[in-house]
Amino acid sequence: MQVRVASGDIATYDAPCIVVHLFEGITAPGGGTGAVDAALGGMISDLIQSGDIRGKDGELTMIHTFGKLAAPRVLVAGLGKSSEFTVDKVRDLSASIARHLRAKRVAEYATIAHGAGIAGLDPAACAEATAEGTLLGLYRFDRHKKANDDNFEVQTLTIVEHDAGRVAALQAAAERGVILAESVEFARDLSNEPGNILTPTEFAARAEAMATQHGLGVRILDRDQVGEMGMGAFLGVARGSAQPPRFIVLTYNGGVDSKPLGLIGKGITFDTGGISIKPSEAMLEMKGDMSGGGAVIAAMMAIARLRPKINVTALVPATENMPGGNAIKPTDVLRAMNGKTIEVINTDAEGRVILADALSYAVQLDLSPVVDVATLTGAISIALGNVAFGVFANNDALAERIKGAAKAAGEKCWELPMFSEYKELNKSNVADVKNSGARGAGSIAAAFFLKEFVDERPWAHLDIAGVDFYDAEKGVLTKGASGIPVRTLVNLALDLAERPI
Ligand code: BES
Ligand code: MN
Ligand code: ZN
């Protein structure tokens, strides 16, 4: 769909539907809503008076104008209390409005920018959030369904701005929102795709096609190439699968002379657990076990389009985790690229094993800082539920920058401790480290395992296992893959470009 910004007066704007808004407690609406109310002969005020419209957060009221306005319909969106209104709410509300109007078969609508009036938010930030939220809310994954009546799509959203001098800035902001949303859509498509279609080969092919389209450098390494590089851990996991593994390398050159930011993503295209096989129920989300890899690849797409002055390299080891005849067994020992040996206690703790090689490679390439993203542990959703992803870091400055980037994106995260006492959890009797241990502190143990492979450089690990899939729509989240933390990663790259650590 298309998002545009036009200068004009919402009350006289000619579109199949116009969207205005109302904060809770307002009885005499002003701004664009007031102008529309006046043109409707006070209809909105009357509905407020009668208690039909209260301005509650998420309340949507459709009014038919029967010739009183150029637009045949007005949707009044409740914004809740103006003191509690935020840019995050603009995103979520824009998503709900978009789904509501799509269900009503409205192909085209115009809106005033929510939040820029009495809530006092930055108008450009509101325009960006409106565009972003609208696209994210309308996302659906239906490519494997035959076409039916439900395939109706919204074609155009116009943000109407009364101050002509502001249009260019709002247009630029809306375009940024579209770029971010489209990269999230790309990540969601990759994660929603079933494992029989998104094999490691197909995953790499889609990354390569995107890279070529957006001018990124790309190298796809095969089994022999990573074998020569010494990636015994990654290849150990790949051994159980009939599908050949792929190691995806994307590079963005922002024209500066500094170490590239490393974005590393877990790319398990399906996680059966391997020989330590998962129960059937637990496998149903495992087509999304490449969501970390998908997120870093998708973030590279937005970075390529936004062109920050920073170099970025993305590394994604991609393989299935399968219990084939050649699969690794519990207690097998593997050797990672940096020379450290790993005792595989549980073949279902495969993410940290493939990341061992990806992080070793990041060190060899001298990437800094390094941020990895992985659906790593079920334990993180015991700690944080599906609300926030976990952040682990060996560097406080980097952790703070990630939290700031996440906050700006409206993606929630929470830092967990890296107290040195936890390091013991990965002690092995036969190898340098083991991949699974006691029951407690599972997510922290996994983070400590990864830390073994980053060689003390600034590093952070994002455990997204609780937030990668949702079973209901809510605000910008739709059913299935969330695309979290694509926007956090993009914000981080933009921020590091401005202010390196
Ligand atoms: N991919 C899973 C983690 C996961 C669980 C992601 C639920 C999304 C939803 C990971 O490979 C895994 O199986 N982890 C094990 C580790 C354990 C064996 C130490 C887990 O969390 O049970
Ligand atoms: Mn697993
Ligand atoms: Zn996994």
Coordinates of C-alpha atoms and ligand atoms in Angstrom, one line a residue:
M1 CA 0.0 0.0 0.0
Q2 CA 0.9 3.6 -0.4
V3 CA 1.3 6.3 2.4
R4 CA 1.4 9.9 1.4
V5 CA 1.2 13.3 3.1
A6 CA -0.9 16.0 1.7
S7 CA -1.5 19.6 2.8
G8 CA -5.1 20.6 3.2
D9 CA -8.1 20.7 5.5
I10 CA -9.3 17.3 6.8
A11 CA -12.9 18.6 7.0
T12 CA -13.1 19.2 3.3
Y13 CA -10.9 16.3 2.2
D14 CA -12.4 14.0 -0.3
A15 CA -11.8 10.3 0.5
P16 CA -14.0 7.3 1.1
C17 CA -13.3 7.8 4.9
I18 CA -11.6 10.4 7.0
V19 CA -10.2 9.6 10.4
V20 CA -10.2 12.1 13.3
H21 CA -9.6 11.5 17.0
L22 CA -10.7 12.4 20.5
F23 CA -9.0 12.4 23.8
E24 CA -10.9 11.2 26.8
G25 CA -12.7 13.9 28.7
I26 CA -12.8 16.4 25.8
T27 CA -16.4 17.7 25.3
A28 CA -15.7 20.4 22.7
P29 CA -13.2 19.0 20.2
G30 CA -10.7 21.3 18.6
G31 CA -8.2 21.1 15.7
G32 CA -9.1 18.8 12.8
T33 CA -11.7 17.0 14.9
G34 CA -13.3 20.3 15.7
A35 CA -13.4 21.4 12.1
V36 CA -15.1 18.1 11.1
D37 CA -17.5 18.4 14.0
A38 CA -18.5 22.0 12.8
A39 CA -18.9 20.8 9.2
L40 CA -21.2 18.0 10.6
G41 CA -23.3 20.5 12.5
G42 CA -22.0 19.5 15.9
M43 CA -22.7 15.8 15.4
I44 CA -19.5 14.6 17.1
S45 CA -20.2 16.9 20.1
D46 CA -23.7 15.5 20.3
L47 CA -22.4 12.0 20.4
I48 CA -20.0 13.0 23.1
Q49 CA -22.9 14.5 25.0
S50 CA -25.1 11.4 24.7
G51 CA -22.2 9.3 25.9
D52 CA -21.8 7.3 22.6
I53 CA -18.3 8.7 22.1
R54 CA -16.1 8.9 25.2
G55 CA -12.6 9.0 23.7
K56 CA -11.5 5.9 25.4
D57 CA -8.2 4.4 24.2
G58 CA -9.0 2.2 21.2
E59 CA -12.7 3.3 20.9
L60 CA -13.7 3.5 17.2
T61 CA -16.9 5.1 16.1
M62 CA -18.1 5.3 12.4
I63 CA -20.3 8.2 11.4
H64 CA -22.0 8.4 8.0
T65 CA -22.0 12.0 6.7
F66 CA -24.9 11.7 4.2
G67 CA -23.6 14.5 2.0
K68 CA -22.6 16.9 4.8
L69 CA -18.9 16.4 4.0
A70 CA -17.0 15.5 0.8
A71 CA -16.1 12.3 2.6
P72 CA -19.0 9.8 3.1
R73 CA -17.7 8.5 6.4
V74 CA -15.9 9.8 9.4
L75 CA -14.2 7.5 11.9
V76 CA -13.6 9.0 15.3
A77 CA -10.8 7.2 17.1
G78 CA -10.5 7.4 20.9
L79 CA -7.0 8.2 22.1
G80 CA -7.5 7.8 25.9
K81 CA -6.0 10.4 28.3
S82 CA -3.9 13.0 26.6
S83 CA -1.4 12.9 29.5
E84 CA -0.8 9.1 28.8
F85 CA -0.5 9.4 25.1
T86 CA 2.7 8.3 23.5
V87 CA 4.2 7.6 20.1
D88 CA 3.8 3.8 20.9
K89 CA 0.1 4.4 21.2
V90 CA 0.1 6.2 17.8
R91 CA 1.6 3.1 16.2
D92 CA -0.8 0.7 17.9
L93 CA -3.8 2.9 17.3
S94 CA -2.9 3.3 13.6
A95 CA -2.7 -0.5 13.3
S96 CA -6.2 -1.0 14.9
I97 CA -7.7 1.7 12.7
A98 CA -6.2 0.2 9.6
R99 CA -7.6 -3.3 10.4
H100 CA -11.0 -1.9 11.3
L101 CA -11.2 0.0 8.0
R102 CA -10.0 -3.0 6.0
A103 CA -12.7 -5.1 7.6
K104 CA -15.2 -2.5 6.4
R105 CA -13.7 -2.7 2.9
V106 CA -12.3 0.9 2.9
A107 CA -9.6 0.9 0.2
E108 CA -8.5 4.5 0.8
Y109 CA -8.7 6.8 3.8
A110 CA -7.2 10.1 5.1
T111 CA -6.3 10.9 8.7
I112 CA -5.0 13.8 10.8
A113 CA -1.7 13.0 12.5
H114 CA -2.6 11.6 16.0
G115 CA -0.7 13.1 19.0
A116 CA 0.8 16.2 17.3
G117 CA -2.0 18.4 18.8
I118 CA -2.8 18.7 22.5
A119 CA -0.7 15.7 23.5
G120 CA 2.3 17.7 22.2
L121 CA 4.2 14.9 20.6
D122 CA 6.7 15.6 17.8
P123 CA 4.7 15.8 14.5
A124 CA 7.3 14.0 12.5
A125 CA 7.5 11.2 15.0
C126 CA 3.7 10.9 14.9
A127 CA 3.7 10.8 11.1
E128 CA 6.4 8.1 11.1
A129 CA 4.5 6.1 13.7
T130 CA 1.3 6.4 11.8
A131 CA 2.8 5.0 8.6
E132 CA 4.7 2.3 10.5
G133 CA 1.8 1.2 12.6
T134 CA -0.6 1.1 9.7
L135 CA 1.6 -1.1 7.6
L136 CA 2.5 -3.4 10.5
G137 CA -1.1 -3.7 11.6
L138 CA -2.3 -4.7 8.1
Y139 CA 0.3 -7.4 7.7
R140 CA -0.9 -10.9 7.1
F141 CA 0.6 -14.1 5.8
D142 CA -1.8 -15.6 3.4
R143 CA 0.4 -16.6 0.4
H144 CA -0.5 -20.3 0.9
K145 CA -4.3 -19.7 1.0
K146 CA -6.4 -19.5 -2.1
A147 CA -7.8 -16.0 -2.9
N148 CA -11.2 -15.3 -1.2
D149 CA -13.3 -12.4 0.0
D150 CA -11.0 -11.8 2.9
N151 CA -8.2 -10.7 0.6
F152 CA -9.4 -7.1 0.4
E153 CA -6.4 -4.7 0.9
V154 CA -6.2 -1.1 1.8
Q155 CA -4.5 0.8 -1.0
T156 CA -3.8 4.3 0.2
L157 CA -3.4 6.2 3.4
T158 CA -3.1 10.0 3.3
I159 CA -2.0 12.0 6.3
V160 CA -3.6 15.4 5.9
E161 CA -1.5 18.3 7.3
H162 CA -3.1 21.8 7.6
D163 CA 0.3 23.5 7.8
A164 CA 1.8 23.4 4.3
G165 CA 5.2 24.3 5.5
R166 CA 5.4 21.0 7.5
V167 CA 4.4 18.6 4.7
A168 CA 7.9 17.9 3.4
A169 CA 9.2 16.9 6.9
L170 CA 6.2 14.8 7.6
Q171 CA 6.5 13.1 4.2
A172 CA 10.2 12.2 4.9
A173 CA 9.2 10.9 8.3
A174 CA 6.4 8.8 6.9
E175 CA 8.8 7.3 4.3
R176 CA 11.1 6.3 7.1
G177 CA 8.1 4.6 8.8
V178 CA 7.4 2.7 5.6
I179 CA 11.0 1.5 5.3
L180 CA 11.0 0.2 8.8
A181 CA 7.6 -1.5 8.4
E182 CA 8.6 -3.1 5.2
S183 CA 11.7 -4.5 6.7
V184 CA 9.6 -5.9 9.6
E185 CA 7.2 -7.4 7.0
F186 CA 10.2 -9.1 5.3
A187 CA 11.3 -10.6 8.7
R188 CA 7.7 -11.8 9.4
D189 CA 7.5 -13.4 5.9
L190 CA 10.7 -15.3 6.5
S191 CA 9.6 -16.5 10.0
N192 CA 6.1 -17.4 9.0
E193 CA 7.3 -19.5 6.0
P194 CA 7.1 -23.2 6.8
G195 CA 10.3 -25.2 7.2
N196 CA 9.7 -27.3 4.1
I197 CA 9.7 -24.1 2.0
L198 CA 12.2 -21.9 3.9
T199 CA 15.1 -24.4 3.9
P200 CA 18.6 -23.1 4.6
T201 CA 19.1 -22.9 0.8
E202 CA 15.9 -20.9 0.3
F203 CA 16.7 -18.7 3.3
A204 CA 20.0 -17.8 1.8
A205 CA 18.5 -17.3 -1.6
R206 CA 16.0 -14.8 -0.2
A207 CA 18.7 -13.0 1.7
E208 CA 20.8 -12.8 -1.4
A209 CA 18.0 -11.5 -3.6
M210 CA 17.2 -8.8 -1.0
A211 CA 20.9 -7.9 -0.8
T212 CA 21.3 -7.6 -4.6
Q213 CA 18.2 -5.5 -4.8
H214 CA 19.3 -3.1 -2.2
G215 CA 23.0 -2.9 -3.0
L216 CA 24.4 -4.9 0.0
G217 CA 27.5 -7.1 -0.3
V218 CA 26.6 -10.8 0.0
R219 CA 28.4 -14.1 0.3
I220 CA 26.7 -17.5 0.8
L221 CA 29.1 -20.1 2.2
D222 CA 28.4 -23.8 1.8
R223 CA 29.3 -26.8 3.9
D224 CA 32.7 -27.3 2.3
Q225 CA 33.7 -23.6 2.7
V226 CA 32.7 -23.3 6.4
G227 CA 34.4 -26.7 7.0
E228 CA 37.6 -25.3 5.7
M229 CA 37.2 -22.3 8.0
G230 CA 36.9 -24.7 11.0
M231 CA 33.2 -24.3 11.9
G232 CA 32.9 -27.7 13.6
A233 CA 30.1 -26.6 15.9
F234 CA 27.8 -25.3 13.2
L235 CA 28.5 -28.3 11.0
G236 CA 27.9 -30.6 13.9
V237 CA 24.4 -29.4 14.2
A238 CA 23.9 -29.5 10.4
R239 CA 24.9 -33.2 10.3
G240 CA 21.5 -34.5 11.3
S241 CA 19.7 -32.9 8.3
A242 CA 19.4 -33.9 4.7
Q243 CA 19.2 -30.2 3.8
P244 CA 22.6 -28.6 3.1
P245 CA 23.6 -25.8 5.6
R246 CA 24.2 -22.3 4.4
F247 CA 26.2 -19.5 6.2
I248 CA 24.9 -16.1 5.1
V249 CA 27.2 -13.0 5.1
L250 CA 25.8 -9.6 4.3
T251 CA 27.8 -6.4 4.3
Y252 CA 26.8 -2.7 4.3
N253 CA 29.4 -0.1 3.7
G254 CA 28.4 3.3 5.0
G255 CA 31.6 4.9 3.7
V256 CA 33.4 5.3 7.1
D257 CA 36.7 4.0 8.3
S258 CA 35.7 2.1 11.4
K259 CA 35.1 -1.5 12.6
P260 CA 31.8 -2.8 11.3
L261 CA 28.9 -3.4 13.7
G262 CA 28.3 -7.1 13.8
L263 CA 24.7 -8.4 13.7
I264 CA 24.6 -12.1 14.3
G265 CA 21.4 -14.2 14.0
K266 CA 20.4 -17.7 14.8
G267 CA 19.2 -19.3 11.6
I268 CA 17.6 -22.7 12.6
T269 CA 15.0 -23.1 9.8
F270 CA 13.4 -25.9 11.9
D271 CA 14.2 -27.1 15.3
T272 CA 13.1 -30.7 16.1
G273 CA 15.5 -30.8 19.0
G274 CA 17.6 -33.4 17.1
I275 CA 18.3 -36.7 18.9
S276 CA 17.2 -34.9 22.2
I277 CA 13.9 -34.6 20.3
K278 CA 11.1 -32.2 21.3
P279 CA 7.6 -33.3 22.2
S280 CA 5.2 -32.7 19.2
E281 CA 3.4 -29.8 20.7
A282 CA 6.7 -28.0 21.4
M283 CA 7.7 -28.3 17.7
L284 CA 4.8 -26.2 16.4
E285 CA 6.6 -22.9 16.9
M286 CA 9.9 -24.2 15.6
K287 CA 9.6 -23.0 12.0
G288 CA 10.3 -19.7 13.6
D289 CA 13.6 -20.7 15.1
M290 CA 15.4 -18.7 12.4
S291 CA 13.7 -15.5 13.6
G292 CA 16.9 -14.0 15.0
G293 CA 18.6 -14.6 11.6
G294 CA 15.6 -13.2 9.8
A295 CA 15.6 -10.1 12.0
V296 CA 19.2 -9.2 11.3
I297 CA 18.8 -9.8 7.6
A298 CA 15.7 -7.7 7.5
A299 CA 17.4 -5.0 9.6
M300 CA 20.2 -4.9 6.9
M301 CA 17.4 -4.2 4.3
A302 CA 16.3 -1.1 6.2
I303 CA 19.9 0.0 6.9
A304 CA 20.7 -0.3 3.1
R305 CA 17.7 2.0 2.4
L306 CA 18.3 4.5 5.2
R307 CA 22.1 4.7 4.5
P308 CA 23.6 5.6 7.9
K309 CA 27.3 6.4 8.1
I310 CA 28.4 3.1 9.7
N311 CA 29.7 -0.2 8.4
V312 CA 27.6 -3.3 9.3
T313 CA 28.2 -7.0 8.7
A314 CA 25.5 -9.6 9.3
L315 CA 26.3 -13.2 9.9
V316 CA 23.6 -15.9 9.9
P317 CA 24.4 -19.6 10.2
A318 CA 21.4 -21.5 8.7
T319 CA 20.6 -25.1 9.2
E320 CA 17.9 -27.5 10.3
N321 CA 18.2 -29.3 13.6
M322 CA 17.2 -32.8 12.7
P323 CA 17.6 -36.3 14.3
G324 CA 19.1 -38.0 11.1
G325 CA 21.2 -41.1 11.2
N326 CA 24.3 -39.0 11.0
A327 CA 23.1 -36.5 13.7
I328 CA 25.3 -35.6 16.7
K329 CA 24.4 -37.4 19.9
P330 CA 24.3 -36.2 23.5
T331 CA 27.8 -36.2 25.0
D332 CA 29.5 -35.8 21.5
V333 CA 32.3 -33.2 21.5
L334 CA 32.5 -30.5 18.7
R335 CA 35.3 -28.1 18.0
A336 CA 34.4 -24.5 17.2
M337 CA 36.2 -22.2 14.8
N338 CA 38.0 -20.4 17.7
G339 CA 39.5 -23.8 18.9
K340 CA 37.2 -24.2 21.9
T341 CA 35.6 -27.6 22.4
I342 CA 31.9 -28.1 23.2
E343 CA 30.3 -31.1 24.9
V344 CA 26.8 -31.5 23.5
I345 CA 24.8 -32.5 26.6
N346 CA 21.5 -31.8 24.8
T347 CA 21.2 -31.6 21.1
D348 CA 18.2 -29.3 21.6
A349 CA 20.5 -26.6 22.9
E350 CA 21.6 -26.2 19.3
G351 CA 21.3 -22.4 18.9
R352 CA 24.3 -21.6 21.1
V353 CA 26.3 -24.3 19.3
I354 CA 25.9 -22.7 15.8
L355 CA 26.3 -19.2 17.3
A356 CA 29.6 -20.3 18.7
D357 CA 31.0 -20.4 15.2
A358 CA 29.2 -17.3 14.0
L359 CA 30.6 -15.3 17.0
S360 CA 34.1 -16.8 16.4
Y361 CA 33.9 -15.6 12.9
A362 CA 32.7 -12.2 14.0
V363 CA 35.9 -12.0 16.1
Q364 CA 38.0 -13.1 13.2
L365 CA 36.4 -10.4 11.0
D366 CA 37.1 -7.9 13.9
L367 CA 33.5 -6.8 14.1
S368 CA 32.7 -4.4 17.0
P369 CA 30.4 -4.1 18.7
V370 CA 28.8 -7.5 18.2
V371 CA 25.0 -8.0 18.8
D372 CA 23.5 -11.5 18.4
V373 CA 19.8 -12.2 18.2
A374 CA 18.4 -15.7 18.9
T375 CA 15.3 -17.6 19.8
L376 CA 17.6 -19.2 22.3
T377 CA 15.8 -20.5 25.4
G378 CA 12.3 -21.4 26.4
A379 CA 13.4 -20.2 29.9
I380 CA 13.3 -16.5 28.7
S381 CA 9.6 -16.7 28.3
I382 CA 9.3 -18.2 31.9
A383 CA 11.2 -15.0 33.0
L384 CA 9.7 -12.3 30.8
G385 CA 6.6 -13.9 29.2
N386 CA 5.8 -12.6 25.7
V387 CA 6.1 -9.0 26.7
A388 CA 9.8 -8.3 26.5
F389 CA 12.9 -9.9 25.1
G390 CA 16.0 -10.5 27.2
V391 CA 19.2 -8.5 26.9
F392 CA 22.6 -9.8 28.1
A393 CA 25.8 -7.9 27.7
N394 CA 29.4 -7.7 28.7
N395 CA 29.4 -4.0 28.2
D396 CA 27.1 -1.5 30.0
A397 CA 27.3 1.2 27.4
L398 CA 26.1 -1.2 24.6
A399 CA 23.3 -2.5 26.8
E400 CA 22.1 1.1 27.4
R401 CA 22.2 1.9 23.7
I402 CA 20.1 -1.3 22.9
K403 CA 17.6 -0.3 25.6
G404 CA 17.3 3.2 24.1
A405 CA 16.9 1.8 20.6
A406 CA 14.2 -0.6 21.8
K407 CA 12.3 2.1 23.6
A408 CA 12.3 4.3 20.5
A409 CA 10.9 1.4 18.5
G410 CA 8.2 0.5 21.1
E411 CA 9.8 -2.9 21.4
K412 CA 10.2 -3.9 25.1
C413 CA 13.3 -5.5 26.5
W414 CA 14.8 -6.2 29.9
E415 CA 18.4 -6.7 30.9
L416 CA 19.3 -9.8 32.9
P417 CA 22.5 -10.1 35.0
M418 CA 25.8 -11.5 33.9
F419 CA 27.2 -12.2 37.5
S420 CA 30.4 -14.3 37.2
E421 CA 28.9 -17.0 39.5
Y422 CA 26.7 -18.1 36.6
K423 CA 29.8 -19.0 34.4
E424 CA 30.1 -22.4 36.2
L425 CA 26.8 -23.6 34.7
N426 CA 28.7 -24.4 31.5
K427 CA 31.6 -26.3 33.0
S428 CA 32.2 -29.6 31.3
N429 CA 34.1 -32.7 32.5
V430 CA 35.5 -33.5 29.1
A431 CA 35.5 -30.3 27.0
D432 CA 36.1 -26.6 27.4
V433 CA 32.4 -25.9 27.8
K434 CA 29.1 -27.8 27.7
N435 CA 25.9 -26.7 26.0
S436 CA 23.4 -27.4 28.7
G437 CA 23.4 -27.8 32.5
A438 CA 21.3 -27.3 35.5
R439 CA 17.6 -26.3 35.4
G440 CA 17.9 -22.9 36.9
A441 CA 19.0 -19.7 35.1
G442 CA 18.7 -21.3 31.7
S443 CA 18.8 -18.1 29.7
I444 CA 21.7 -16.7 31.6
A445 CA 23.7 -20.0 31.2
A446 CA 23.1 -19.7 27.4
A447 CA 24.3 -16.1 27.4
F448 CA 27.5 -17.2 29.3
F449 CA 28.0 -19.9 26.8
L450 CA 27.9 -17.4 24.0
K451 CA 30.3 -15.1 25.9
E452 CA 33.0 -17.8 25.6
F453 CA 33.1 -17.0 21.9
V454 CA 33.3 -13.2 21.7
D455 CA 36.8 -12.7 23.1
E456 CA 35.9 -9.8 25.5
R457 CA 34.9 -7.4 22.7
P458 CA 31.7 -5.3 23.3
W459 CA 28.9 -7.8 22.8
A460 CA 25.2 -8.1 23.6
H461 CA 22.9 -11.0 23.2
L462 CA 19.1 -10.6 22.6
D463 CA 17.0 -13.7 23.6
I464 CA 13.8 -13.3 21.6
A465 CA 12.3 -16.8 22.2
G466 CA 9.3 -15.3 24.1
V467 CA 8.4 -12.6 21.6
D468 CA 8.9 -14.1 18.2
F469 CA 5.4 -15.5 17.7
Y470 CA 2.0 -14.3 18.8
D471 CA -1.4 -16.1 18.5
A472 CA -3.6 -13.0 18.5
E473 CA -3.5 -9.5 17.0
K474 CA -2.7 -6.6 19.3
G475 CA -1.7 -3.2 18.0
V476 CA 1.2 -3.5 15.7
L477 CA 1.5 -7.2 16.4
T478 CA -0.4 -9.6 14.1
K479 CA -1.0 -13.3 14.3
G480 CA 2.3 -15.3 13.7
A481 CA 5.7 -13.8 13.5
S482 CA 6.3 -10.5 15.2
G483 CA 9.4 -9.3 13.4
I484 CA 10.9 -8.2 16.8
P485 CA 13.6 -6.8 17.2
V486 CA 14.1 -5.6 13.6
R487 CA 13.3 -1.9 14.4
T488 CA 15.4 -2.0 17.6
L489 CA 18.4 -3.2 15.5
V490 CA 17.9 -0.5 12.8
N491 CA 17.6 2.2 15.5
L492 CA 20.8 0.9 17.1
A493 CA 22.7 1.1 13.8
L494 CA 21.4 4.6 13.2
D495 CA 22.3 5.6 16.7
L496 CA 25.8 4.1 16.6
A497 CA 26.4 5.9 13.3
E498 CA 25.7 9.2 15.0
R499 CA 27.6 8.3 18.2
P500 CA 29.9 5.3 18.2
I501 CA 30.7 3.5 21.4
Ligands
BES1 N1 14.6 -22.9 19.8 C1 14.6 -23.4 21.2 C2 14.1 -22.3 22.1 C3 12.7 -21.9 22.0 C4 11.7 -22.4 22.8 C5 12.3 -20.9 21.1 C6 10.4 -22.0 22.7 C7 11.0 -20.5 21.0 C8 10.0 -21.0 21.8 C9 16.0 -23.8 21.6 O1 16.8 -24.3 20.6 C10 15.9 -24.8 22.6 O2 15.3 -25.9 22.3 N2 16.3 -24.6 23.8 C11 16.2 -25.5 24.9 C12 17.5 -25.4 25.7 C13 17.7 -26.5 26.7 C14 17.7 -27.9 26.0 C15 18.9 -26.2 27.5 C16 15.1 -25.0 25.8 O3 14.9 -23.9 26.0 O4 14.3 -25.9 26.3
MN2 MN 16.5 -26.4 20.3
ZN3 ZN 16.4 -23.8 18.7

